[in-house]
Amino acid sequence: MIDHDSLVDRARRAARNSYSPYSGFRVGAALLTGDGSVFCGANVENAAYPVSNCAEATAVNTAAAAGTRRIRTVAVACIDADSIANAYPCGGCRQVMNEFGVETVLVATGDGPYRVHGLSELLPYGFSGGFLPGGGGGSGGS
Ligand code: THU
């Protein structure tokens, strides 16, 4: 099973594939699935700004499309952030991670120490499929 240090390293490497000509803000993500697989992603921007994709969403959706339904840990690396405080996942990505039961989020810049958080700390009262009348959905939420 990949350790936290290695997952952050994979996220930092994934950020080098970022397509971010508009923001110049490269982000990479690497996640560990319930069965021990690793998937990576980067942010992919678009000239029509609102249809851009965040790195975490790219990684989560790639894993989901490959059949993953349980994700343990996501590392996100904002390699152009000038401080760790500016490297946290956006609100939408916190919800995207919640869908597949992410427990731990590793927050990193391009180098130096990274922070370890529980997703429930970053997304208290997150919305999940269990709240819906039909239930179902991924493994996320409370
Ligand atoms: N971005 C991410 O990839 N993840 C986040 O959690 C926050 C923001 C990207 C989106 C956009 O390409 C760039 O960073 C600037 O917002």
mmCIF file of C-alpha atoms and ligand atoms in Angstrom:
data_model
loop_
_atom_site.group_PDB
_atom_site.id
_atom_site.type_symbol
_atom_site.label_atom_id
_atom_site.label_comp_id
_atom_site.label_asym_id
_atom_site.label_seq_id
_atom_site.Cartn_x
_atom_site.Cartn_y
_atom_site.Cartn_z
ATOM 1 C CA MET A 1 0.000 0.000 0.000
ATOM 2 C CA ILE A 2 1.438 3.373 -1.035
ATOM 3 C CA ASP A 3 2.351 5.639 1.910
ATOM 4 C CA HIS A 4 1.463 9.317 2.375
ATOM 5 C CA ASP A 5 4.880 10.613 1.308
ATOM 6 C CA SER A 6 4.745 8.661 -1.951
ATOM 7 C CA LEU A 7 1.152 9.716 -2.693
ATOM 8 C CA VAL A 8 2.135 13.381 -2.283
ATOM 9 C CA ASP A 9 5.094 12.775 -4.556
ATOM 10 C CA ARG A 10 2.767 11.305 -7.202
ATOM 11 C CA ALA A 11 0.456 14.344 -6.899
ATOM 12 C CA ARG A 12 3.389 16.710 -7.355
ATOM 13 C CA ARG A 13 4.491 14.832 -10.449
ATOM 14 C CA ALA A 14 0.919 14.788 -11.830
ATOM 15 C CA ALA A 15 0.803 18.588 -11.478
ATOM 16 C CA ARG A 16 3.489 18.853 -14.142
ATOM 17 C CA ASN A 17 0.867 17.654 -16.658
ATOM 18 C CA SER A 18 -1.520 20.429 -15.651
ATOM 19 C CA TYR A 19 -3.093 22.296 -18.557
ATOM 20 C CA SER A 20 -3.545 25.712 -16.948
ATOM 21 C CA PRO A 21 -2.664 28.426 -19.488
ATOM 22 C CA TYR A 22 -5.285 30.801 -18.064
ATOM 23 C CA SER A 23 -4.567 30.679 -14.347
ATOM 24 C CA GLY A 24 -0.940 29.552 -14.410
ATOM 25 C CA PHE A 25 -1.846 27.569 -11.275
ATOM 26 C CA ARG A 26 -0.762 23.949 -11.673
ATOM 27 C CA VAL A 27 -2.497 21.368 -9.506
ATOM 28 C CA GLY A 28 -2.004 17.615 -9.322
ATOM 29 C CA ALA A 29 -3.885 14.941 -7.419
ATOM 30 C CA ALA A 30 -3.135 11.321 -6.606
ATOM 31 C CA LEU A 31 -5.553 9.008 -4.854
ATOM 32 C CA LEU A 32 -5.458 5.614 -3.185
ATOM 33 C CA THR A 33 -8.469 3.368 -3.768
ATOM 34 C CA GLY A 34 -9.944 0.826 -1.395
ATOM 35 C CA ASP A 35 -8.177 -2.001 -3.216
ATOM 36 C CA GLY A 36 -4.766 -0.303 -3.191
ATOM 37 C CA SER A 37 -4.725 1.150 -6.711
ATOM 38 C CA VAL A 38 -3.446 4.660 -7.429
ATOM 39 C CA PHE A 39 -5.003 7.122 -9.898
ATOM 40 C CA CYS A 40 -3.687 10.575 -10.739
ATOM 41 C CA GLY A 41 -5.078 13.729 -12.309
ATOM 42 C CA ALA A 42 -4.290 17.348 -13.022
ATOM 43 C CA ASN A 43 -6.369 20.463 -13.569
ATOM 44 C CA VAL A 44 -7.452 20.937 -17.182
ATOM 45 C CA GLU A 45 -8.623 24.430 -18.071
ATOM 46 C CA ASN A 46 -10.698 25.628 -20.999
ATOM 47 C CA ALA A 47 -11.029 28.918 -22.859
ATOM 48 C CA ALA A 48 -14.631 28.812 -21.684
ATOM 49 C CA TYR A 49 -13.513 29.073 -18.053
ATOM 50 C CA PRO A 50 -16.489 27.451 -16.261
ATOM 51 C CA VAL A 51 -16.001 24.107 -17.993
ATOM 52 C CA SER A 52 -12.479 23.722 -16.599
ATOM 53 C CA ASN A 53 -11.748 20.722 -14.384
ATOM 54 C CA CYS A 54 -9.958 20.618 -11.052
ATOM 55 C CA ALA A 55 -7.183 18.104 -10.450
ATOM 56 C CA GLU A 56 -9.022 16.244 -7.696
ATOM 57 C CA ALA A 57 -12.140 15.867 -9.849
ATOM 58 C CA THR A 58 -10.029 14.605 -12.756
ATOM 59 C CA ALA A 59 -8.437 11.944 -10.533
ATOM 60 C CA VAL A 60 -11.682 10.927 -8.809
ATOM 61 C CA ASN A 61 -13.625 10.723 -12.062
ATOM 62 C CA THR A 62 -10.852 8.735 -13.745
ATOM 63 C CA ALA A 63 -10.893 6.243 -10.859
ATOM 64 C CA ALA A 64 -14.698 6.042 -10.894
ATOM 65 C CA ALA A 65 -14.756 5.478 -14.657
ATOM 66 C CA ALA A 66 -12.329 2.575 -14.151
ATOM 67 C CA GLY A 67 -14.785 0.969 -11.707
ATOM 68 C CA THR A 68 -13.570 2.355 -8.370
ATOM 69 C CA ARG A 69 -16.291 2.939 -5.783
ATOM 70 C CA ARG A 70 -14.193 3.398 -2.652
ATOM 71 C CA ILE A 71 -11.362 5.903 -2.251
ATOM 72 C CA ARG A 72 -9.343 6.110 0.960
ATOM 73 C CA THR A 73 -6.928 8.996 0.533
ATOM 74 C CA VAL A 74 -6.442 11.911 -1.873
ATOM 75 C CA ALA A 75 -3.236 13.949 -2.100
ATOM 76 C CA VAL A 76 -3.521 17.366 -3.743
ATOM 77 C CA ALA A 77 -0.444 19.358 -4.707
ATOM 78 C CA CYS A 78 -0.725 23.006 -5.766
ATOM 79 C CA ILE A 79 2.827 23.374 -6.980
ATOM 80 C CA ASP A 80 2.461 27.080 -7.784
ATOM 81 C CA ALA A 81 0.920 28.019 -4.438
ATOM 82 C CA ASP A 82 3.150 30.300 -2.406
ATOM 83 C CA SER A 83 2.006 28.861 0.902
ATOM 84 C CA ILE A 84 0.294 25.758 2.224
ATOM 85 C CA ALA A 85 -2.691 27.889 3.248
ATOM 86 C CA ASN A 86 -3.288 28.583 -0.462
ATOM 87 C CA ALA A 87 -3.188 24.905 -1.467
ATOM 88 C CA TYR A 88 -6.483 23.637 -0.026
ATOM 89 C CA PRO A 89 -9.111 21.894 -2.203
ATOM 90 C CA CYS A 90 -12.043 23.988 -3.394
ATOM 91 C CA GLY A 91 -15.515 23.382 -2.011
ATOM 92 C CA GLY A 92 -16.692 21.508 -5.091
ATOM 93 C CA CYS A 93 -13.783 19.075 -4.898
ATOM 94 C CA ARG A 94 -14.478 18.412 -1.231
ATOM 95 C CA GLN A 95 -17.967 17.295 -2.263
ATOM 96 C CA VAL A 96 -16.602 15.241 -5.186
ATOM 97 C CA MET A 97 -14.273 13.432 -2.767
ATOM 98 C CA ASN A 98 -17.146 12.822 -0.343
ATOM 99 C CA GLU A 99 -19.052 10.771 -2.932
ATOM 100 C CA PHE A 100 -16.583 7.893 -2.753
ATOM 101 C CA GLY A 101 -15.911 7.899 0.974
ATOM 102 C CA VAL A 102 -12.533 9.635 1.054
ATOM 103 C CA GLU A 103 -11.282 9.672 4.632
ATOM 104 C CA THR A 104 -7.939 11.446 4.433
ATOM 105 C CA VAL A 105 -6.787 14.463 2.404
ATOM 106 C CA LEU A 106 -3.113 15.394 2.075
ATOM 107 C CA VAL A 107 -2.543 19.068 1.221
ATOM 108 C CA ALA A 108 0.771 20.043 -0.364
ATOM 109 C CA THR A 109 2.563 22.742 -2.282
ATOM 110 C CA GLY A 110 5.472 21.990 -4.616
ATOM 111 C CA ASP A 111 7.868 21.039 -1.850
ATOM 112 C CA GLY A 112 8.290 20.943 1.899
ATOM 113 C CA PRO A 113 5.947 19.551 4.512
ATOM 114 C CA TYR A 114 2.342 18.664 3.729
ATOM 115 C CA ARG A 115 -0.734 18.652 5.946
ATOM 116 C CA VAL A 116 -2.967 15.699 6.786
ATOM 117 C CA HIS A 117 -6.711 16.264 7.306
ATOM 118 C CA GLY A 118 -9.827 14.177 7.671
ATOM 119 C CA LEU A 119 -12.315 14.978 4.899
ATOM 120 C CA SER A 120 -15.000 15.448 7.567
ATOM 121 C CA GLU A 121 -12.863 18.261 8.962
ATOM 122 C CA LEU A 122 -12.724 19.978 5.546
ATOM 123 C CA LEU A 123 -16.365 19.204 4.673
ATOM 124 C CA PRO A 124 -18.540 19.067 7.773
ATOM 125 C CA TYR A 125 -22.133 18.001 7.049
ATOM 126 C CA GLY A 126 -21.251 16.935 3.476
ATOM 127 C CA PHE A 127 -24.140 15.819 1.312
ATOM 128 C CA SER A 128 -24.331 12.115 0.466
ATOM 129 C CA GLY A 129 -26.507 9.658 -1.420
ATOM 130 C CA GLY A 130 -27.837 8.220 1.818
ATOM 131 C CA PHE A 131 -29.815 11.427 2.325
ATOM 132 C CA LEU A 132 -31.871 10.789 -0.792
ATOM 133 C CA PRO A 133 -35.110 8.812 -0.667
ATOM 134 C CA GLY A 134 -33.687 6.062 -2.907
ATOM 135 C CA GLY A 135 -30.324 5.950 -1.083
ATOM 136 C CA GLY A 136 -27.633 4.312 -3.189
ATOM 137 C CA GLY A 137 -24.666 6.111 -4.689
ATOM 138 C CA GLY A 138 -21.048 5.719 -3.645
ATOM 139 C CA SER A 139 -19.621 4.960 -0.242
ATOM 140 C CA GLY A 140 -19.387 8.539 0.954
ATOM 141 C CA GLY A 141 -20.987 10.633 3.613
ATOM 142 C CA SER A 142 -22.493 9.926 6.979
HETATM 143 N N1 THU B 1 -7.960 24.028 -8.889
HETATM 144 C C1 THU B 1 -7.834 22.675 -8.687
HETATM 145 O O1 THU B 1 -7.381 21.948 -9.581
HETATM 146 N N2 THU B 1 -8.240 22.167 -7.506
HETATM 147 C C2 THU B 1 -8.756 22.910 -6.479
HETATM 148 O O2 THU B 1 -9.181 22.342 -5.479
HETATM 149 C C3 THU B 1 -8.742 24.365 -6.556
HETATM 150 C C4 THU B 1 -8.478 24.944 -7.901
HETATM 151 C C5 THU B 1 -7.571 24.581 -10.182
HETATM 152 C C6 THU B 1 -8.725 25.068 -11.009
HETATM 153 C C7 THU B 1 -8.054 26.061 -11.923
HETATM 154 O O3 THU B 1 -7.538 25.344 -13.045
HETATM 155 C C8 THU B 1 -6.897 26.593 -11.108
HETATM 156 O O4 THU B 1 -6.724 25.687 -10.028
HETATM 157 C C9 THU B 1 -7.138 27.990 -10.560
HETATM 158 O O5 THU B 1 -8.345 28.061 -9.909
#
